[in-house]
Amino acid sequence: MAMTLAFARPELDVKLITTEAGNQTQAKTVANALAFASYLGQDVEIAKGLDRPMFKALEIAAEVHGNSGLGDVEFPVPMLELSARTAVEAMKQVLMDSPEPVVLIATGPLTNIGALLFAHPEVKPKIKFISYMGGAAVGGNMTPTAEFNVYVDPHAANLVFRSGVPIVMSGLDVTHKAYVTLEELEELERMDTDFALKVAAMMRFYIKQAKQTAFHPADSEKCIRLHDLCAVSYVVTPELFEGDDCCVEIETEGRLTAGTTVVDYAQLSGKTANAKVLHTVDREKFVAQFFGAVEKMG
Amino acid sequence: MAMTLAFARPELDVKLITTEAGNQTQAKTVANALAFASYLGQDVEIAKGLDRPMFKALEIAAEVHGNSGLGDVEFPVPMLELSARTAVEAMKQVLMDSPEPVVLIATGPLTNIGALLFAHPEVKPKIKFISYMGGAAVGGNMTPTAEFNVYVDPHAANLVFRSGVPIVMSGLDVTHKAYVTLEELEELERMDTDFALKVAAMMRFYIKQAKQTAFHPADSEKCIRLHDLCAVSYVVTPELFEGDDCCVEIETEGRLTAGTTVVDYAQLSGKTANAKVLHTVDREKFVAQFFGAVEKMG
Amino acid sequence: MAMTLAFARPELDVKLITTEAGNQTQAKTVANALAFASYLGQDVEIAKGLDRPMFKALEIAAEVHGNSGLGDVEFPVPMLELSARTAVEAMKQVLMDSPEPVVLIATGPLTNIGALLFAHPEVKPKIKFISYMGGAAVGGNMTPTAEFNVYVDPHAANLVFRSGVPIVMSGLDVTHKAYVTLEELEELERMDTDFALKVAAMMRFYIKQAKQTAFHPADSEKCIRLHDLCAVSYVVTPELFEGDDCCVEIETEGRLTAGTTVVDYAQLSGKTANAKVLHTVDREKFVAQFFGAVEKMG
Amino acid sequence: MAMTLAFARPELDVKLITTEAGNQTQAKTVANALAFASYLGQDVEIAKGLDRPMFKALEIAAEVHGNSGLGDVEFPVPMLELSARTAVEAMKQVLMDSPEPVVLIATGPLTNIGALLFAHPEVKPKIKFISYMGGAAVGGNMTPTAEFNVYVDPHAANLVFRSGVPIVMSGLDVTHKAYVTLEELEELERMDTDFALKVAAMMRFYIKQAKQTAFHPADSEKCIRLHDLCAVSYVVTPELFEGDDCCVEIETEGRLTAGTTVVDYAQLSGKTANAKVLHTVDREKFVAQFFGAVEKMG
Ligand SMILES: [Ca+2]
Ligand SMILES: [Ca+2]
Ligand SMILES: [Ca+2]
Ligand SMILES: [Ca+2]
């Protein structure tokens, strides 16, 4: 979903896609990325990321994303091949070779970017900002206080949030408002292109899954949230979003709270803001933007 | 404030008041309790609590509560004397001697009650429930995720929340809605009794303090929240409040989150509810109830 | 074993025995204490302790101590009955009623004493010192750095070590040197009294167990360590032991090190000594003292 | 000191020296490495490491190593220049370009190697083993349980010890036995070469410092321990050392024990050995080896 918008918009020049373990194992995530980008006719480097979180054992949200990670939708055998470079190496070289600062869009655990920033801090000046889908100022979806992407690798998230690189955080606060209704979904299906039908089928798959798990909120049967898309949409059209500049820190310890994004909305800590925490989206324009991208790519 | 309502209502038979370090040192808290109860002509046992939290060093919120803990309002020399029993011993004996279950109302750190429940679990069947002002399902006032009373002694709070005794939690979620406006405060002043003027003076003191500290939210200059009163009011008139039964656990570790009340609103943990977490109050009836108590006691 | 010496020596006036969960469940520990003291013809109060550690789930070392906790040795039906007072209540009252300071001897987890000192700090001046079998300056037997008794309830141990009450710590450092050889055990058996034979049988049971578990060091088949006896023997004859005054703190957190007694032998922390940490015992005199007690009691 | 032996021995082909913050700031550490290697006439790449630990604030042991980090001994202006590659990048490329596995010798905090192994796990098969000066099976020198090098960056140490790369750990257990006596030091001075006198002067500086700090054990005035040299000497002559294969894990949390190397000597954890923990050195041969190196290089 998120890739669709990224490829569709002329404002973005997608140079590199890297994979993270988390929603699925690396093997499946890599296969999906190759298949999806190939299907869309994109010639882009896809590099494989690190296999597991920094310290924690890998936890996978397979029950949400389906066995293949793309619901049960099938894509043709990909034309693209996996890059010979690792994700960390590829990111480092793309950044160092870029004449101007680059935006990183991240929609999973932050293992690769954390490793990059820790091992190669010299890349920092080449990063304009990181648009991140993850975390939550209020609540969580994995534990009462932790969102899945941060929970999976809180230490890597900590490296990123402490790095000094500016972050725009599309946490659950905003992504829960970034949904497509069933009526809108039918509109997508009426486009009747192969791609629109595939996208709609994936979305229906997620809705069906949501009915069977405790992972999603109660209204998950009546709409579908496009969490990851927020992180791309913000880069293209920041005017669709509202948020506040806050200090965000990552709890890596705690018996109950590991993986919490501690967002200091009330400025109790006196610490400097390191992130813009989004809380509001113009939902109708957001959905229209996405449907426009599907139409263009289909 | 909270005592006023407790003494005023015939539904309550106040058997014992115990003090906690936290808002002030024990010496001041004890002096205040004796002075306040004496002034109101109450014959009640007041027992001194433990001097410090279970493991943490004592932190005091003196800047909020004024040097004496009662703003700058002065009360006559007390008639009452401190009990010869410690708070833990007195609570234990009052409970064991009571023919029927007793409600405990707690509006500070839980050091004494934690010690009681840990050292003397035989009292548990004698406790009907604990009405507690403390914690927060969302946010905090001491750190981004911790409310002051729990932050001061999270280990004691952990003993209480794990004890199996039912808890009604009046956290910041509801107490932030339990405010008196400046207009209502003037109404109190128009009662023109000595007691009403004293109460109003204490409330104006807190409003003045709030302007000078970062501890309170932005609207603190325009209203005053009666946090502790919620815990008493719920016992008298539970119908003024709404809340949800949840599992509440206390984070005692964590670099950033120690003192957090982890409230599992979304039932992600699968654990059994141990507390009713209040989130809504009928504010106008709540204020009227308090003013009625001041009028009756004045 | 430890009781035998305590009862045998005129220097000690045993006022109260309390039980701790840990080596066995409370039910078994209570039954053993009643049976053992009754068999020895002692008229002593035995009070039941708290059922479980402060925060941790109960772990039991049943595989070491046998199903009944006394090996497979059987004692007659006890004459003594369990006290109507809880262990915490009984300790509190014995201490408060004592005209002079009392020595507490503890040979298990510190749950009861921790609860006593936390809830009733007024007893502290009545405690001369605590003679404790637990902890280790070097190594552990439950984890690489934690000894069993402290590991079971590190938070209670923390309350005790921070209490200000002086402690003499018979940790693994000294108790590993407090062993009886197989030759000496035969000498005990040659006493040929019912009691000596029972004691010897218990000791042989432990040796047999040691062969089957990883819990004991490699030489456990060739000797038996009388860990708990050290804590009693030190009270009677401190001149048999050597140790150093150190600052000892309890690690209650840590992924790997919870339950560690952090002994600052090298005075790196600059903190004041709160315990004498024993490291050496005159083993032959220690064994002779024990055998003398068995002879006297048998 | 450690470099001296490494350069002197034909068995070693030193390809790269990288610097770590810890004993000194990076600026000083880099200056020292350049000066020392230049003085010895070595043509070796020296690459600057990461500026600070993974998560902890930088702590520096300047009081031990003198203001310049080389005691007060002065070296000529260096011929060598700092590499244009970062330490992580240089290590990665040297390893990937090497036809056969390489030994890494590390004598400070493990920040650089931790970053390398985390971000570029593809180098692991190119590492024969890591010879590490750091940690302790018993005790510590920074806290009662933590050795300085591990204490400074326990998270990086955790990455290294969990990496699967074999480690030989020269912890305090062996390095405390790797000392030079004052008599032997005089023997060094009698060599009367410029280099021998410089080395001896540095050693006398450390002895003088030791008298003024609590950091070193009581006998520090009468001998000097060559901690770091152990890690080089083991690579050249492993037969001088004895040790045991153990599971070593790093405590990164804990209020008291962060930075502890938890060495499972007694195999209580059942986990697989990941390190050889040295505990014994043939001290006289070790000293003779070092003096031989000084003589050869001087
Ligand atoms: Ca995602
Ligand atoms: Ca209060
Ligand atoms: Ca025991
Ligand atoms: Ca070093």
Short mmCIF file of N, CA, C and O in Angstrom, two decimals, chain C residues 37 79 81 94 98 102 106 142 145 157 162 178:
data_model
loop_
_atom_site.label_atom_id
_atom_site.label_comp_id
_atom_site.label_asym_id
_atom_site.label_seq_id
_atom_site.Cartn_x
_atom_site.Cartn_y
_atom_site.Cartn_z
N ALA C 37 10.52 -29.98 66.64
CA ALA C 37 10.59 -29.38 67.97
C ALA C 37 9.88 -30.27 69.00
O ALA C 37 10.35 -30.42 70.14
N MET C 79 3.39 -32.98 69.33
CA MET C 79 2.60 -32.52 70.47
C MET C 79 2.26 -31.04 70.32
O MET C 79 1.23 -30.58 70.77
N GLU C 81 1.29 -27.38 68.89
CA GLU C 81 0.34 -26.86 67.90
C GLU C 81 0.83 -25.53 67.36
O GLU C 81 1.56 -24.80 68.04
N VAL C 94 6.97 -10.43 70.36
CA VAL C 94 8.11 -10.93 71.12
C VAL C 94 9.17 -9.84 71.25
O VAL C 94 9.72 -9.60 72.32
N SER C 98 10.26 -7.73 74.73
CA SER C 98 11.55 -8.14 75.28
C SER C 98 12.25 -6.95 75.94
O SER C 98 12.37 -5.87 75.35
N VAL C 102 17.16 -8.61 70.93
CA VAL C 102 17.05 -10.03 70.59
C VAL C 102 17.82 -10.28 69.29
O VAL C 102 17.85 -9.42 68.42
N ALA C 106 17.98 -16.24 60.76
CA ALA C 106 17.17 -16.50 59.57
C ALA C 106 17.94 -17.40 58.63
O ALA C 106 19.11 -17.15 58.35
N MET C 142 21.92 -20.72 42.57
CA MET C 142 20.65 -20.75 41.84
C MET C 142 20.87 -20.21 40.43
O MET C 142 20.37 -20.76 39.46
N THR C 145 25.15 -15.82 39.79
CA THR C 145 25.48 -14.80 40.79
C THR C 145 24.52 -14.76 41.98
O THR C 145 24.69 -13.90 42.84
N ALA C 157 14.68 -9.31 50.89
CA ALA C 157 16.08 -9.20 51.31
C ALA C 157 16.54 -7.75 51.24
O ALA C 157 17.27 -7.26 52.10
N ARG C 162 18.62 -2.99 53.80
CA ARG C 162 18.56 -1.53 53.85
C ARG C 162 18.00 -1.02 55.17
O ARG C 162 17.85 0.19 55.35
N ALA C 178 31.70 -25.24 55.55
CA ALA C 178 31.13 -25.77 56.79
C ALA C 178 30.54 -27.15 56.53
O ALA C 178 29.34 -27.36 56.64
#
